[in-house]
Amino acid sequence: MDYCPECKVQVVSKGEKCPLCQGPLDRGEKPASKKPFPSYIKFVNLRKRWARGISLAAPVAIGICVLINLLTWNGFLWSLIVGVAILYAWLVGLYTVRRTDHLGQKLLLHAIGISALLIVINFVTASPSMTSSEFLENFSEIARWSLDYAMPATLMAFILAINIATLSQRHRLRDYIIAQFSLSFIGFIPFVLIMIDIFAADILGSLFMSIAASSFSLLTLLVFVIFAPKLVAKEFGRRFHI
Amino acid sequence: MKKKINGINQDWYRLDNAAKIYPAMVSRRNSCVFRFAINLKEEVDPYVLQRALLDMRNRFPAMFVRVRHGVFWYYLEENKKMPRVRPEDSRINKAIDYYSNNYFRFTVFYYENRISLEVFHSLTDGTGAVTFLKALAYRYLELKGHKLESEGLVLTVDQDPSIEELEDSFFKYATMNPHKRFVVPTPFSIRDARFPSGQGRGVINARLDSAALYALAKKHDATVTEYLSALLTQAVYQVYGDKMIKNDRVNICIPINLRRLFPSDSLRNFTLFFHTTVTDKNHLEIADILPQVKKSFSEGLTKESIIENINVNMQAERNMAMRLTPLFLKKPAMTIAGTMYGGRLNTLTMSNIGIVQLPESMAEHVKDFEFNLSNDINCAYGIGVITFNNVMTISILREVRDTLLPMQFLRNLVNLGLAVEVESNYWEEVA
């Protein structure tokens, strides 16, 4: 065993100097050979470095696009489309590659992200240089593509995807319930638009896809409530406990 | 599969009062992980250790959980995945990467003849963790073929867990009486150069004769914890006295095992933190420091003051506005509160687990124990003290490169006539 003459302690771990005063050690007859801890290995979290790099690059790219759009302004706000696309790729993309979140949550975020992106593309491309009164007058024509077809179809597709994921991994049913219910409630947005169209303003052209999406959301919710009521109640009980 | 404990289905648990803040505070710098280790007299077989760990599931259901996000609070849910034992990592008490750990918030490591357990503080406190580690080591030795008798000192896998082991004892002992908020003055803070974030901490373990230290403490009519607190305070003044220009207050944060004062079989958190406060850097003799330390203990450790403290902590949990605030809004507030009212009030942290008792048939296979505290983001040192078989192991875990404080503290122990053995991971040379 080694000994530090300054600190007057026995040093049992193998080392060049005293761990307390960093001074030289008197080597014993049997020098200390114990390595009480594993050797140091420098840890580099590459995943986090990439995420930080992308988180820095994305807002810079958005800023550059906005600047170029303003400097070369011809009435077409293309930077909004690019900005929303980069935002979607950045936030939802990073979330997708995170290992810690399960498929249900990722599908939910993609549904919201893609719907938002399609709506922005529709409105920017369909009304490049209209005044606000022209915009409101022709709203249902402008919004036809996204609100009538694209958004309801996207929501239906992702609700179907979550249903398939749930059925194929029934042992993880409990994990998917909240994402399932969340997306199904979002699937009622077309229904809200239908009500606005009927009772307030003419915003939709065709109601078919909106009715289909809302019905599909309702059917999904009813299936869970009818066939797994205890599971749903328990999961909501624990998630919403105060 | 639901766990039936005394006929009650239990596959999820609310976080106890102390545990609620840890998921909000955890970060790369502040892992909220503490460590216990048991050094055996034989090399550890990882395959047998893995089998022993899997056998622990039914006996310790509150450990085999994952932390989930609720809308208003975090909660614990049964984790059906398999925990794996791992070779020990050189970075002590790092934040647990729960994805690669199958979402478990504890990890069992092995290294030569040592089994170590690192636990996230939301699951349990020191008492719960050492109980789990004892049971795990007991089962491991059983599977290795040793004939053991528990003598009622170790929980065994053939027993069923009781509902009392899973209770939130804070909830049980909190009263609705009016309470006052205790104000802890801000102390001197150690601001030496730190190790890079997320790259581990320096560890110095010191072993000495516990009976000799106990005799010294008795001479001053103090407990071992009081005496060690005074010695640490003395070392802080000796090393940092010249830097204490505006503030010479030294606070040592000491977790108190409330089971000693309030009967509880709970294996979850049931500790409270209190502070010893000393405010005079000019009188460095133990005879001057110890009375102030003892005064802190006598005022802070009465049943009435502890219940007041519990009531203060429970107040936040019971407040309806707090309960109805969504978690995504509560989390930053809890993080700020933890930082402001936690580490900033400590110069350093010390915890004395006390004497670990093992059945005789098991003790002959065990050399000693180690205990490493989790370090707070603002607190440079965490000192864990644990005693077994008349050997006291003092583990000094530090965030800073400098070793002056451990050096001074251990030299003071040597000057008192104690023989001290030291080992280190020499982190200042590598990180």
XYZ file of C-alpha atoms in Angstrom:
673
model
C 0.000 0.000 0.000
C 1.251 3.508 -0.829
C 1.506 6.296 1.720
C 1.376 10.087 1.451
C 3.829 11.638 3.917
C 2.132 15.054 3.712
C -1.462 13.965 4.253
C -0.480 10.939 6.371
C -3.001 8.681 4.650
C -2.716 5.242 3.104
C -3.516 5.333 -0.612
C -4.973 2.083 -1.882
C -5.715 3.099 -5.473
C -3.042 2.877 -8.116
C -1.751 6.323 -9.021
C 1.309 8.465 -9.634
C 0.545 10.913 -6.831
C -1.552 11.507 -3.770
C -5.209 12.096 -4.750
C -5.524 14.756 -2.031
C -2.415 16.968 -2.179
C -1.114 15.773 -5.606
C 2.276 15.202 -3.935
C 4.595 12.189 -4.392
C 3.782 8.926 -2.657
C 6.001 6.636 -0.619
C 5.664 3.290 -2.339
C 5.001 0.409 0.061
C 6.508 -3.048 -0.133
C 3.490 -4.044 -2.167
C 2.606 -0.959 -4.238
C -1.068 -0.185 -4.616
C -2.447 -2.029 -7.617
C -6.133 -1.543 -7.029
C -8.069 0.276 -9.675
C -11.192 1.124 -7.736
C -13.022 2.603 -10.730
C -13.193 1.807 -14.455
C -10.915 3.729 -16.821
C -12.110 7.025 -18.177
C -13.695 6.975 -21.629
C -14.586 10.344 -23.118
C -18.245 10.415 -24.002
C -19.394 12.329 -27.081
C -23.097 12.627 -27.708
C -23.156 12.871 -31.497
C -26.917 12.812 -31.651
C -27.181 15.916 -29.469
C -24.525 17.715 -31.515
C -26.454 17.066 -34.710
C -29.696 18.216 -33.105
C -28.061 21.436 -31.937
C -26.546 22.052 -35.356
C -29.892 21.603 -37.056
C -31.621 23.778 -34.433
C -29.167 26.536 -35.268
C -29.334 26.097 -39.047
C -33.129 25.994 -39.344
C -34.003 29.479 -38.017
C -31.044 30.919 -39.932
C -32.349 29.339 -43.141
C -35.852 30.687 -42.460
C -34.457 34.136 -41.812
C -32.435 34.100 -45.039
C -35.486 33.028 -47.084
C -37.644 35.774 -45.600
C -34.946 38.334 -46.317
C -34.521 37.242 -49.939
C -38.309 37.193 -50.443
C -38.609 40.750 -49.136
C -35.659 42.030 -51.173
C -37.012 40.484 -54.380
C -40.671 41.091 -53.632
C -43.035 40.439 -56.562
C -46.226 39.892 -54.576
C -45.685 36.165 -54.018
C -44.960 35.221 -50.394
C -43.008 32.035 -51.199
C -40.863 32.390 -48.051
C -43.915 31.528 -45.946
C -44.164 28.132 -47.662
C -40.438 27.530 -47.316
C -40.482 28.731 -43.704
C -43.337 26.456 -42.672
C -41.714 23.538 -44.530
C -38.387 24.097 -42.732
C -40.220 24.501 -39.416
C -42.079 21.253 -40.003
C -38.903 19.406 -41.013
C -36.990 20.854 -38.064
C -39.429 20.398 -35.174
C -41.321 17.354 -36.330
C -38.287 15.796 -37.978
C -36.181 16.095 -34.819
C -39.070 14.697 -32.799
C -39.335 11.757 -35.184
C -35.735 10.675 -34.719
C -35.858 11.063 -30.935
C -35.665 7.636 -29.458
C -37.739 8.417 -26.435
C -41.157 8.947 -27.989
C -43.411 6.279 -29.322
C -45.027 6.010 -32.718
C -48.437 7.345 -31.678
C -47.060 10.719 -30.616
C -44.935 10.973 -33.746
C -47.911 10.233 -36.006
C -49.967 12.852 -34.148
C -47.330 15.531 -34.708
C -46.869 14.624 -38.350
C -50.622 14.856 -38.916
C -50.710 18.356 -37.453
C -47.526 19.428 -39.255
C -48.497 18.170 -42.706
C -52.042 19.594 -42.424
C -50.648 23.003 -41.484
C -48.116 22.890 -44.320
C -50.743 21.968 -46.939
C -53.039 24.764 -45.779
C -50.223 27.322 -46.000
C -49.211 26.104 -49.491
C -52.834 26.323 -50.646
C -53.427 29.840 -49.357
C -50.121 31.289 -50.527
C -50.291 29.821 -54.029
C -54.011 30.448 -54.608
C -54.058 34.082 -53.534
C -50.694 35.571 -54.420
C -51.745 39.130 -54.934
C -55.348 39.509 -53.830
C -56.641 42.287 -51.640
C -58.284 41.328 -48.378
C -61.832 41.935 -49.687
C -61.135 39.819 -52.786
C -59.676 37.174 -50.500
C -62.776 37.000 -48.306
C -65.116 37.032 -51.307
C -63.367 34.086 -52.938
C -62.461 32.249 -49.746
C -64.258 28.984 -50.519
C -62.658 28.877 -54.002
C -59.207 29.606 -52.615
C -59.482 27.149 -49.716
C -61.076 24.373 -51.773
C -57.992 22.322 -52.213
C -56.719 22.269 -48.606
C -59.838 22.567 -46.443
C -62.114 20.484 -48.705
C -59.733 17.674 -49.560
C -56.128 17.811 -48.355
C -56.590 18.377 -44.613
C -59.468 15.885 -44.110
C -57.635 13.264 -46.183
C -54.429 13.799 -44.202
C -56.212 13.471 -40.874
C -58.046 10.335 -42.022
C -54.798 8.785 -43.224
C -53.028 9.383 -39.928
C -55.976 8.184 -37.840
C -55.917 5.022 -39.933
C -52.147 4.738 -39.392
C -52.539 4.981 -35.624
C -55.351 2.417 -35.725
C -53.114 -0.003 -37.634
C -50.218 0.618 -35.217
C -52.535 0.035 -32.248
C -53.956 -3.201 -33.660
C -50.552 -4.557 -34.639
C -49.106 -3.808 -31.180
C -52.050 -4.590 -28.944
C -49.789 -5.100 -25.947
C -49.006 -1.387 -26.223
C -52.657 -0.376 -26.510
C -52.406 1.669 -23.326
C -49.497 3.688 -24.745
C -51.388 4.595 -27.905
C -54.728 5.561 -26.367
C -53.914 9.202 -25.647
C -52.382 9.798 -29.109
C -55.353 7.997 -30.648
C -57.886 10.126 -28.826
C -55.954 13.341 -29.471
C -55.820 12.724 -33.199
C -59.452 11.692 -33.300
C -60.451 14.948 -31.573
C -58.361 16.879 -34.092
C -60.218 14.886 -36.761
C -63.351 16.798 -35.695
C -61.920 20.056 -37.066
C -63.507 19.331 -40.482
C -66.826 18.912 -38.627
C -66.382 22.345 -37.035
C -65.697 23.779 -40.505
C -68.889 22.110 -41.777
C -70.897 23.784 -39.006
C -69.342 27.151 -39.821
C -70.124 26.578 -43.495
C -73.769 25.736 -42.791
C -74.537 28.346 -40.123
C -72.102 31.199 -40.617
C -70.018 31.721 -43.744
C -69.510 29.885 -47.029
C -66.019 28.470 -46.531
C -66.225 24.982 -47.970
C -66.981 23.852 -51.519
C -67.409 20.111 -51.149
C -68.458 18.631 -47.796
C -67.813 15.013 -48.702
C -64.241 14.595 -47.400
C -64.956 16.642 -44.284
C -67.949 14.441 -43.448
C -65.859 11.331 -44.113
C -63.014 12.515 -41.853
C -65.337 13.500 -39.016
C -67.248 10.221 -39.261
C -64.042 8.226 -39.226
C -62.848 10.096 -36.101
C -66.178 9.460 -34.385
C -66.124 5.784 -35.340
C -62.601 5.381 -33.945
C -63.576 6.989 -30.642
C -66.723 4.887 -30.369
C -64.823 1.653 -31.015
C -62.483 2.382 -28.104
C -65.217 3.529 -25.763
C -67.452 0.524 -26.516
C -64.855 -2.250 -26.670
C -62.294 -1.026 -24.108
C -64.159 1.276 -21.691
C -62.224 0.260 -18.569
C -58.893 0.694 -20.285
C -59.880 4.131 -21.568
C -61.202 5.217 -18.168
C -58.101 3.973 -16.372
C -55.705 5.590 -18.817
C -57.518 8.917 -18.651
C -57.689 8.596 -14.865
C -53.963 8.303 -14.504
C -53.117 10.877 -17.160
C -55.458 13.454 -15.708
C -54.906 12.755 -12.010
C -54.522 15.881 -9.896
C -49.956 -7.693 -15.696
C -51.412 -5.989 -12.644
C -49.630 -6.390 -9.353
C -51.900 -7.483 -6.572
C -50.600 -6.187 -3.297
C -52.783 -7.265 -0.419
C -55.624 -7.670 -2.903
C -55.182 -4.216 -4.443
C -54.384 -3.850 -8.154
C -51.431 -1.539 -8.522
C -49.858 -0.841 -11.890
C -49.373 2.880 -11.473
C -48.340 5.179 -8.620
C -48.533 8.870 -7.972
C -45.185 10.445 -7.232
C -44.692 11.114 -3.535
C -44.272 14.687 -2.388
C -40.469 14.721 -2.452
C -40.317 12.958 -5.808
C -42.499 15.405 -7.727
C -39.783 17.946 -8.360
C -37.009 15.651 -9.629
C -38.330 14.911 -13.147
C -38.569 18.675 -13.695
C -35.057 19.353 -12.411
C -33.120 16.617 -14.149
C -30.545 17.756 -16.711
C -27.065 16.795 -17.859
C -25.479 18.811 -15.051
C -28.060 17.864 -12.442
C -28.742 14.154 -12.746
C -30.721 13.689 -9.462
C -29.115 10.243 -9.288
C -27.439 8.784 -6.235
C -25.420 5.607 -5.894
C -24.948 2.764 -3.460
C -22.362 0.056 -3.901
C -21.570 -3.165 -2.091
C -18.068 -4.618 -2.256
C -18.110 -8.396 -2.019
C -15.223 -10.689 -1.204
C -15.509 -12.438 -4.578
C -15.696 -11.300 -8.180
C -19.204 -10.585 -9.421
C -20.711 -12.930 -12.002
C -22.831 -10.725 -14.296
C -25.085 -13.583 -15.486
C -26.022 -14.526 -11.932
C -26.467 -10.845 -11.096
C -28.861 -10.482 -14.035
C -30.938 -13.409 -12.769
C -30.967 -11.936 -9.268
C -32.140 -8.576 -10.626
C -35.023 -10.160 -12.518
C -36.068 -11.968 -9.340
C -36.439 -8.600 -7.599
C -39.394 -7.501 -9.751
C -42.216 -8.989 -7.698
C -40.691 -7.971 -4.385
C -39.967 -4.335 -5.293
C -42.719 -3.304 -7.731
C -42.181 0.425 -7.091
C -38.628 0.190 -8.493
C -39.597 -1.504 -11.759
C -41.472 1.484 -13.117
C -41.121 4.200 -15.686
C -41.836 7.908 -15.269
C -44.735 9.099 -17.428
C -46.113 12.537 -18.224
C -49.623 13.167 -17.069
C -51.533 16.306 -17.976
C -51.034 17.782 -14.494
C -48.329 15.678 -12.798
C -45.709 13.090 -13.604
C -46.530 9.578 -12.390
C -44.937 6.117 -12.199
C -46.226 3.236 -14.268
C -45.318 -0.430 -14.257
C -42.476 -1.093 -16.700
C -42.795 -4.514 -18.301
C -39.452 -4.370 -20.080
C -36.373 -6.165 -18.794
C -33.740 -4.273 -16.807
C -30.175 -5.179 -17.705
C -27.092 -5.163 -15.542
C -24.173 -3.288 -17.062
C -20.439 -2.976 -16.621
C -19.772 0.050 -14.442
C -19.409 3.401 -16.181
C -16.482 5.599 -15.210
C -18.887 8.541 -14.907
C -20.403 8.252 -11.450
C -24.002 9.424 -10.978
C -24.492 10.589 -14.546
C -28.043 11.252 -15.753
C -29.752 7.972 -16.662
C -30.394 7.600 -20.391
C -33.740 5.942 -19.866
C -34.232 4.951 -23.518
C -31.110 2.797 -23.633
C -32.012 1.632 -20.109
C -35.414 0.288 -21.245
C -37.074 3.269 -19.550
C -35.954 2.190 -16.084
C -34.800 4.910 -13.729
C -32.274 2.785 -11.922
C -29.243 0.888 -13.166
C -27.365 -2.015 -11.628
C -23.654 -2.072 -12.458
C -20.903 -4.552 -11.800
C -17.152 -3.978 -11.632
C -14.697 -6.574 -10.338
C -16.109 -7.499 -6.908
C -18.553 -4.593 -6.666
C -22.287 -4.381 -7.325
C -23.475 -0.808 -7.558
C -26.934 0.680 -7.892
C -27.616 4.137 -9.316
C -31.147 5.386 -8.695
C -33.115 8.380 -9.866
C -34.412 10.181 -6.803
C -38.065 10.047 -7.877
C -38.168 6.329 -7.176
C -36.869 6.222 -3.651
C -34.489 7.702 -1.095
C -31.319 6.332 0.508
C -33.126 3.955 2.846
C -35.201 2.472 0.050
C -32.181 2.142 -2.227
C -29.971 0.434 0.345
C -32.845 -1.931 1.189
C -33.100 -2.836 -2.491
C -29.339 -3.271 -2.859
C -29.152 -5.508 0.230
C -31.968 -7.661 -1.117
C -30.326 -7.832 -4.550
C -26.954 -8.840 -3.088
C -28.669 -11.381 -0.829
C -30.440 -12.948 -3.802
C -27.216 -12.891 -5.822
C -25.348 -14.759 -3.089
C -28.215 -17.245 -2.800
C -28.054 -17.945 -6.530
C -24.283 -18.388 -6.217
C -25.002 -21.296 -3.898
C -24.320 -19.771 -0.485
C -26.578 -20.828 2.383
C -28.078 -17.679 3.855
C -30.562 -16.750 6.589
C -32.184 -13.329 6.381
C -32.702 -12.961 10.163
C -35.332 -10.334 9.344
C -32.617 -7.895 8.250
C -33.050 -8.283 4.490
C -36.195 -8.377 2.356
C -36.293 -11.612 0.394
C -37.924 -12.559 -2.893
C -40.233 -15.122 -1.310
C -42.014 -12.359 0.621
C -44.861 -10.297 -0.835
C -44.635 -6.510 -0.880
C -46.971 -4.758 1.527
C -49.137 -1.744 0.792
C -47.258 0.148 3.520
C -44.046 -0.133 1.493
C -45.689 1.771 -1.344
C -47.418 4.502 0.626
C -46.649 8.196 0.435
C -45.700 8.822 4.063
C -45.606 12.593 3.565
C -49.301 12.456 2.827
C -49.871 10.276 5.870
C -48.163 12.616 8.353
C -49.020 16.020 6.904
C -51.574 17.984 8.927
C -53.829 20.829 7.943
C -52.462 23.054 10.704
C -51.290 26.530 9.827
C -47.612 26.608 9.050
C -44.817 29.067 8.605
C -42.306 29.062 5.795
C -38.736 28.545 6.932
C -36.254 30.970 5.439
C -32.745 29.636 4.957
C -30.228 32.452 4.454
C -27.968 32.212 1.422
C -24.549 30.805 2.321
C -21.089 31.040 0.850
C -20.965 29.104 -2.402
C -17.904 27.216 -3.687
C -17.140 28.416 -7.203
C -14.017 26.550 -8.260
C -13.409 25.383 -11.833
C -15.701 22.506 -12.711
C -15.419 19.357 -14.744
C -17.016 19.526 -18.206
C -20.757 19.040 -18.061
C -21.890 15.446 -18.483
C -18.351 14.032 -18.248
C -18.495 12.608 -14.742
C -17.358 13.661 -11.312
C -14.361 13.245 -9.054
C -14.688 10.615 -6.319
C -12.528 10.195 -3.252
C -13.421 7.381 -0.855
C -11.973 7.452 2.634
C -12.242 4.506 5.010
C -11.690 4.707 8.752
C -12.559 3.023 12.012
C -16.128 4.014 12.871
C -15.757 3.121 16.552
C -12.840 5.537 16.892
C -14.826 8.354 15.258
C -17.817 7.564 17.425
C -15.628 7.811 20.534
C -14.363 11.238 19.445
C -17.924 12.456 18.828
C -19.021 11.115 22.213
C -16.206 13.051 23.886
C -17.832 16.247 22.557
C -21.292 15.011 23.506
C -22.346 14.952 19.843
C -23.685 12.440 17.380
C -21.472 11.231 14.539
C -23.474 13.292 12.011
C -23.151 16.442 14.107
C -19.435 15.856 14.555
C -18.813 15.228 10.855
C -20.846 18.354 9.967
C -18.666 20.382 12.302
C -15.481 18.909 10.837
C -16.670 19.673 7.312
C -17.571 23.225 8.280
C -14.139 23.633 9.833
C -12.500 22.390 6.618
C -14.560 24.825 4.506
C -13.423 27.752 6.629
C -9.806 26.598 6.535
C -9.782 26.314 2.742
C -12.123 29.105 1.676
C -11.957 31.503 4.641
C -9.916 34.066 2.679
C -12.504 34.114 -0.121
C -15.403 34.762 2.273
C -15.512 38.515 1.977
C -19.218 39.282 1.789
C -20.653 36.099 3.217
C -19.077 33.735 5.745
C -22.129 31.575 6.337
C -21.606 27.854 5.756
C -24.744 25.764 5.268
C -24.515 22.017 5.127
C -27.630 20.388 3.720
C -28.387 17.128 5.499
C -31.155 14.766 4.384
C -32.924 13.314 7.401
C -34.511 9.868 7.309
C -37.932 10.617 8.741
C -38.574 6.936 9.452
C -36.525 7.368 12.632
C -39.056 9.847 13.950
C -42.292 8.807 12.239
C -43.070 5.098 11.927
C -43.145 4.106 8.275
C -42.364 1.022 6.241
C -42.416 3.007 3.027
C -39.672 2.190 0.529
C -40.349 5.406 -1.355
C -39.081 8.877 -0.501
C -39.490 9.826 3.122
C -36.667 12.244 3.811
C -36.469 15.926 4.487
C -33.582 18.270 4.016
C -32.472 20.579 6.743
C -29.448 22.840 7.073
C -26.777 23.322 9.668
C -25.676 26.940 9.698
C -22.416 28.336 11.006
C -21.533 31.995 10.605
C -18.130 32.666 12.082
C -15.002 32.166 9.997
C -12.702 33.599 12.643
C -13.101 30.801 15.165
C -11.911 27.626 13.553
C -11.739 25.259 16.510
C -14.210 22.419 16.705
C -15.163 23.628 20.167
C -16.439 26.863 18.572
C -18.151 25.340 15.559
C -19.810 22.326 17.168
C -22.216 24.289 19.425
C -23.643 26.120 16.382
C -24.041 22.829 14.535
C -25.733 21.204 17.520
C -28.056 24.196 17.825
C -29.106 23.712 14.179
C -29.803 20.057 14.857
C -31.747 20.642 18.053
C -33.918 23.345 16.459
C -34.382 21.620 13.125
C -35.008 18.066 14.254
C -37.959 18.382 16.591
C -41.161 16.595 15.592
C -43.001 19.903 15.467
C -40.522 21.582 13.126
C -40.437 18.537 10.863
C -44.218 18.416 10.590
C -44.137 22.145 9.809
C -41.644 21.408 7.041
C -43.808 18.589 5.696
C -46.846 20.885 5.742
C -44.935 23.564 3.824
C -43.971 21.056 1.141
C -47.466 19.607 0.989
C -48.994 23.071 0.701
C -47.724 23.409 -2.868
C -49.041 19.964 -3.750
C -52.478 20.566 -2.206
C -52.980 24.041 -3.653
C -55.821 23.723 -6.163
C -54.348 26.282 -8.558
C -51.099 24.314 -8.558
C -52.909 21.013 -9.050
C -54.907 22.310 -12.007
C -51.962 23.961 -13.761
C -50.892 21.836 -16.751
C -47.551 20.120 -16.398
C -45.953 21.953 -19.313
C -46.482 25.209 -17.374
C -45.586 23.725 -13.988
C -42.331 22.194 -15.158
C -40.339 25.409 -15.737
C -41.691 26.806 -12.463
C -40.597 23.684 -10.570
C -37.182 23.821 -12.230
C -36.692 27.425 -11.163
C -37.970 26.728 -7.638
C -35.668 23.723 -7.299
C -32.680 25.764 -8.393
C -33.519 28.816 -6.274
C -34.568 27.032 -3.114
C -32.387 23.970 -3.523
C -28.718 24.075 -4.294
C -28.272 27.794 -3.765
C -28.975 27.345 -0.084
C -26.191 24.784 0.385
C -22.449 25.173 0.630
C -22.298 21.401 0.419
C -24.472 18.376 1.083
C -23.826 15.507 3.460
C -25.821 12.392 4.172
C -25.075 9.762 6.799
C -26.961 6.543 6.109
C -25.680 5.065 9.372
C -24.817 1.466 10.128
C -25.889 -1.101 7.548
C -26.907 -4.331 9.207
C -26.661 -7.640 7.429
C -27.396 -11.146 8.602
C -24.282 -12.954 9.765
C -24.471 -15.528 6.990
C -24.387 -12.727 4.408
C -21.957 -10.407 6.184
C -19.093 -12.881 5.843
C -19.259 -12.407 2.043
C -19.321 -8.596 2.155
C -16.374 -6.275 2.556
C -17.980 -2.837 2.780
C -20.452 -0.392 1.272
C -20.148 2.900 -0.582
C -22.620 5.729 -0.881
C -22.371 8.622 -3.368
C -24.814 11.481 -3.106
C -26.319 13.181 -6.107
C -24.815 16.587 -6.571
C -26.952 19.614 -7.084
C -26.146 21.945 -9.966
C -25.128 24.689 -7.528
C -23.426 22.510 -4.959
C -19.816 21.546 -5.573
C -19.551 18.696 -3.068
C -21.717 15.793 -1.945
C -20.480 13.689 0.946
C -22.005 10.268 1.550
C -21.278 8.381 4.760
C -22.076 4.720 5.352
C -20.829 2.253 7.957
C -20.565 -1.493 7.833
C -18.697 -3.910 10.018
C -16.992 -1.112 11.945
C -15.649 0.473 8.742
C -16.979 3.911 7.905
C -16.725 4.862 4.223
C -16.876 8.586 3.517
C -17.367 9.194 -0.219
C -16.647 12.707 -1.404
C -18.207 13.356 -4.795
C -17.155 16.638 -6.341
C -18.058 18.704 -9.380
C -14.837 20.734 -9.120
C -11.285 19.867 -10.127
C -9.729 21.125 -6.935
C -9.081 18.638 -4.115
C -8.223 21.138 -1.372
C -11.411 20.633 0.612
C -11.234 16.803 0.728
C -7.537 17.114 1.550
C -8.142 19.487 4.458
C -11.082 17.501 5.797
C -9.221 14.189 5.734
C -6.063 15.742 7.175
C -8.205 17.040 10.054
C -9.435 13.501 10.642
C -5.856 12.233 10.641
C -4.836 14.972 13.097
C -7.533 13.697 15.446
C -5.699 10.375 15.568
C -7.718 8.413 13.012
C -6.085 6.103 10.489
C -7.486 6.901 7.048
C -7.294 4.905 3.834
C -7.994 6.745 0.610
C -8.856 5.755 -2.939
C -9.735 7.960 -5.870
C -10.797 7.878 -9.508
C -8.227 10.633 -10.263
C -10.820 12.434 -12.339
C -8.857 15.682 -12.304
C -6.197 13.965 -14.428
C -8.470 12.626 -17.129
C -11.566 14.787 -17.570
